[in-house]
Amino acid sequence: MDVQGFHHVAIQARDVERVTAFYRDLLGLPELTRHHRPDGSLRSIWVGVPGGGFLAIEAVSGEPEPLPFRHERPGYLLLAFRIPRASRGVTVEALLRAGVPLEHETRWTVYVRDPEGNRVALSHHPED
C-alpha cells in the first residue's frame, strides 16, 4: 500500500445548507463545489480543510440521531480541527455569539456540535 495522506470525510445532513453554513461561515472553511442529482436537487456540498482534503456534506432525508456527547457506541465520534492557541478566546467568543453552546472544554480543546448534532472539536493540542 501507498497511503499518502488524508483525502476527505463525508457526513450526512438533512439540512445541507444549514450544516454547510456552520463549517463555511462560522468555522471559515471555503466552499469548494456543489453536486446536484440528475433532477437538479442538491446532493452534496464540499468545503475545504486547511492542509489538504475536504469535508463532504451529503444530503439525506432522515432525522439526525440524538446521542449524548460522550457515549460508548463504536464508530464516528467527532471531527477535530486545529486552531492556534492564540485564537482560542476569539474562537469561543465567535461560537457563543453565533448561539453555538460549548459542550465541553479541556486544556487544549473546545467541543461543540454542528446544527445537526455532529460533534466538532477545535484544538490547539499540544500547544499550551
XYZ file of C-alpha atoms in Angstrom:
128
model
C 0.000 0.000 0.000
C 0.992 3.588 -0.558
C -1.361 5.706 1.574
C -0.253 9.300 1.070
C -2.469 11.316 3.348
C -5.977 12.271 4.225
C -8.439 12.742 1.331
C -11.866 13.595 2.808
C -14.537 12.884 5.380
C -18.216 12.708 4.433
C -21.031 13.448 6.832
C -24.741 13.129 6.108
C -27.093 16.006 6.788
C -30.793 16.610 6.455
C -30.262 20.372 6.030
C -27.116 20.542 3.877
C -27.264 24.334 3.511
C -27.506 24.938 7.265
C -24.724 22.486 8.101
C -22.545 23.937 5.337
C -23.095 27.438 6.746
C -21.710 26.251 10.097
C -18.485 24.948 8.558
C -18.161 27.656 5.898
C -19.424 30.824 7.579
C -18.631 30.146 11.236
C -15.508 27.972 11.034
C -14.243 29.653 7.852
C -13.780 26.576 5.656
C -14.039 27.560 1.993
C -16.861 26.126 -0.090
C -15.280 24.159 -2.941
C -18.138 22.781 -5.001
C -21.774 21.741 -5.084
C -23.039 18.496 -6.566
C -26.584 18.013 -7.822
C -28.640 14.950 -8.652
C -29.976 14.441 -12.188
C -33.273 16.038 -11.078
C -31.388 19.204 -10.046
C -31.737 18.740 -6.285
C -28.699 19.330 -4.119
C -26.761 16.117 -3.388
C -23.710 17.493 -1.546
C -21.537 20.482 -0.773
C -17.805 20.135 -0.287
C -15.815 22.505 1.938
C -12.032 22.610 2.016
C -9.971 21.739 5.056
C -6.676 23.600 5.552
C -3.713 21.315 4.975
C -5.485 19.278 2.325
C -8.608 17.264 1.919
C -12.223 18.281 2.247
C -15.418 17.712 4.169
C -18.272 16.399 2.011
C -21.687 17.255 3.426
C -24.096 14.774 1.839
C -27.884 15.252 1.711
C -30.145 12.652 3.326
C -33.803 12.709 4.283
C -33.644 11.025 7.690
C -33.619 12.650 11.100
C -30.323 13.118 12.988
C -29.900 10.553 15.766
C -29.511 12.344 19.092
C -26.644 10.934 21.131
C -25.032 12.222 24.296
C -21.719 13.960 23.679
C -19.850 11.092 25.325
C -21.166 7.597 24.684
C -19.976 4.011 24.359
C -21.179 3.281 20.807
C -18.481 2.281 18.313
C -17.979 4.351 15.187
C -17.622 8.022 14.327
C -17.017 10.225 17.355
C -16.061 13.712 16.193
C -14.328 15.955 13.678
C -11.298 17.679 15.211
C -9.878 20.827 13.613
C -6.616 22.531 14.580
C -6.679 26.133 15.811
C -3.792 28.287 17.056
C -3.635 28.632 20.851
C -3.670 32.410 20.461
C -7.079 32.326 18.765
C -8.888 30.147 21.313
C -10.566 33.091 23.079
C -11.733 34.639 19.804
C -12.958 31.220 18.655
C -15.025 30.698 21.817
C -16.473 34.212 21.568
C -17.464 33.656 17.924
C -19.146 30.345 18.751
C -21.119 31.812 21.634
C -22.094 34.901 19.602
C -23.415 32.530 16.906
C -25.506 30.703 19.516
C -23.351 27.556 19.478
C -23.066 26.286 23.058
C -19.856 24.740 24.315
C -20.401 21.045 25.072
C -17.093 20.587 26.877
C -13.657 22.171 27.250
C -10.248 20.807 28.126
C -6.869 22.437 28.476
C -6.359 22.160 24.707
C -9.746 21.684 23.092
C -13.206 23.243 22.804
C -16.052 20.875 21.892
C -19.290 21.909 20.157
C -21.929 20.436 17.854
C -22.824 21.427 14.318
C -26.513 22.205 13.549
C -27.398 18.500 13.208
C -25.601 17.348 16.332
C -22.295 16.139 14.883
C -19.531 16.565 17.443
C -16.790 19.039 16.488
C -13.540 19.770 18.315
C -11.363 22.863 17.900
C -7.966 22.022 19.358
C -4.525 23.511 19.853
C -3.053 20.314 21.350
C -0.237 20.092 22.408
C 0.339 23.854 22.278
C -0.159 25.457 25.686
